[in-house]
Amino acid sequence: MLAPDQLSFVATNSDSLDEAALDEDARPRVVITENRVIGFLMYEAPEDDDEARIYRFMIDRAHQGRGYGKAALREALAEIRSLGHVRHVSICYAPENEGARQLYRAAGFIEEGLDEDGEMIADLVLPA
């Protein structure tokens, strides 16, 4: 569960799973530690595109600030790299979500500006 002030930052996990059932490119993943689900992320990496998009990412508020988000992002990026056709990864987040901004900057994402919905777009170029 997210903190009340974080609820507007991401769609619910059930909404994301409903979306994944209808989108063949969606790749939902759970974040697990000690046999307990503590987070969720979803990305797409269509084979006809060199860009992957992480469009859902959350860590339960009771587990935030402990490095789980950093580890989950690292694992997701490793999985995306292993696909072989992806050259860069994009992610969007609410500009006021300072925790997300710090996490993505630390992973090497570069902010590109706001999208039409007012979310920050950040991009990571993967090593060749």
Coordinates of C-alpha atoms in Angstrom, one line a residue:
M1 CA 0.0 0.0 0.0
L2 CA 1.2 3.5 -0.8
A3 CA 1.1 6.4 1.6
P4 CA -2.0 8.6 1.1
D5 CA 0.0 11.4 -0.5
Q6 CA 1.4 8.9 -3.0
L7 CA -1.9 7.5 -4.3
S8 CA -2.2 9.9 -7.2
F9 CA 1.3 9.0 -8.5
V10 CA 0.4 5.6 -10.0
A11 CA -2.6 3.5 -11.1
T12 CA -3.7 0.7 -8.8
N13 CA -2.1 -2.7 -9.2
S14 CA -5.5 -4.2 -10.1
D15 CA -6.0 -1.6 -12.8
S16 CA -2.5 -2.4 -14.1
L17 CA -3.2 -6.1 -14.2
D18 CA -6.5 -5.5 -16.0
E19 CA -4.6 -3.4 -18.5
A20 CA -1.9 -6.1 -18.9
A21 CA -4.6 -8.7 -19.7
L22 CA -5.6 -6.6 -22.7
D23 CA -2.1 -5.5 -23.8
E24 CA 0.2 -8.2 -25.2
D25 CA 3.2 -5.9 -24.9
A26 CA 2.7 -5.3 -21.1
R27 CA 5.1 -7.2 -18.8
P28 CA 3.8 -7.0 -15.2
R29 CA 6.3 -8.0 -12.5
V30 CA 6.0 -8.2 -8.7
V31 CA 8.8 -7.2 -6.3
I32 CA 9.3 -9.9 -3.7
T33 CA 11.5 -10.0 -0.6
E34 CA 11.4 -12.8 2.0
N35 CA 8.5 -14.5 0.2
R36 CA 6.4 -11.3 0.5
V37 CA 5.1 -9.1 -2.3
I38 CA 6.3 -5.6 -1.6
G39 CA 5.9 -3.9 -4.9
F40 CA 4.8 -3.9 -8.5
L41 CA 6.1 -2.7 -11.8
M42 CA 5.1 -3.0 -15.4
Y43 CA 6.9 -2.2 -18.6
E44 CA 6.5 -2.7 -22.3
A45 CA 9.3 -3.5 -24.8
P46 CA 7.7 -4.2 -28.2
E47 CA 10.0 -6.1 -30.5
D48 CA 9.5 -3.6 -33.3
D49 CA 10.8 -0.7 -31.1
D50 CA 14.2 0.1 -29.6
E51 CA 12.5 1.8 -26.6
A52 CA 11.1 0.1 -23.5
R53 CA 8.7 2.1 -21.3
I54 CA 8.3 1.5 -17.6
Y55 CA 4.9 2.8 -16.9
R56 CA 4.0 1.4 -13.5
F57 CA 6.4 1.2 -10.5
M58 CA 5.6 1.2 -6.8
I59 CA 7.0 -0.1 -3.6
D60 CA 4.8 -0.6 -0.5
R61 CA 5.2 2.3 1.8
A62 CA 6.3 0.1 4.7
H63 CA 9.3 -1.0 2.6
Q64 CA 10.2 2.4 1.0
G65 CA 13.6 3.9 1.8
R66 CA 15.3 0.5 2.3
G67 CA 16.8 0.0 -1.2
Y68 CA 14.0 -2.3 -2.6
G69 CA 13.1 0.2 -5.2
K70 CA 16.7 0.6 -6.3
A71 CA 17.1 -3.2 -6.5
A72 CA 13.8 -3.7 -8.3
L73 CA 14.7 -1.1 -10.9
R74 CA 18.2 -2.6 -11.3
E75 CA 16.6 -6.1 -12.0
A76 CA 14.0 -4.7 -14.4
L77 CA 16.7 -2.8 -16.3
A78 CA 18.8 -6.0 -16.5
E79 CA 15.8 -7.9 -17.8
I80 CA 15.1 -5.2 -20.4
R81 CA 18.8 -5.2 -21.5
S82 CA 18.7 -9.0 -21.9
L83 CA 15.9 -8.7 -24.5
G84 CA 18.7 -7.5 -26.9
H85 CA 16.7 -5.0 -29.0
V86 CA 16.2 -2.2 -26.6
R87 CA 18.5 0.8 -26.8
H88 CA 16.8 3.1 -24.3
V89 CA 14.2 3.0 -21.5
S90 CA 11.8 5.8 -20.7
I91 CA 9.8 6.3 -17.5
C92 CA 7.3 9.0 -16.5
Y93 CA 6.5 10.2 -13.0
A94 CA 4.8 13.1 -11.3
P95 CA 7.2 16.0 -11.1
E96 CA 6.5 16.5 -7.4
N97 CA 7.4 12.9 -6.6
E98 CA 10.9 13.7 -5.3
G99 CA 11.6 10.0 -4.3
A100 CA 11.0 8.8 -7.8
R101 CA 13.1 11.6 -9.3
Q102 CA 16.1 10.7 -7.0
L103 CA 15.7 7.0 -7.7
Y104 CA 15.7 7.4 -11.5
R105 CA 18.5 10.0 -11.5
A106 CA 20.7 7.7 -9.5
A107 CA 20.0 4.9 -12.1
G108 CA 21.1 7.3 -14.9
F109 CA 17.8 8.5 -16.2
I110 CA 17.9 12.0 -17.7
E111 CA 14.8 14.2 -17.5
E112 CA 13.5 15.4 -20.9
G113 CA 10.6 17.5 -19.8
L114 CA 6.9 17.2 -19.2
D115 CA 4.5 15.2 -21.3
E116 CA 1.0 16.3 -22.3
D117 CA -0.4 15.0 -19.0
G118 CA 2.1 17.1 -17.0
E119 CA 4.3 14.1 -16.0
M120 CA 8.1 14.2 -16.2
I121 CA 9.6 12.0 -18.9
A122 CA 13.0 10.6 -18.2
D123 CA 15.2 8.5 -20.5
L124 CA 18.0 6.1 -20.0
V125 CA 20.3 5.1 -22.8
L126 CA 21.5 1.5 -22.4
P127 CA 25.1 0.7 -23.1
A128 CA 25.7 -0.9 -26.5

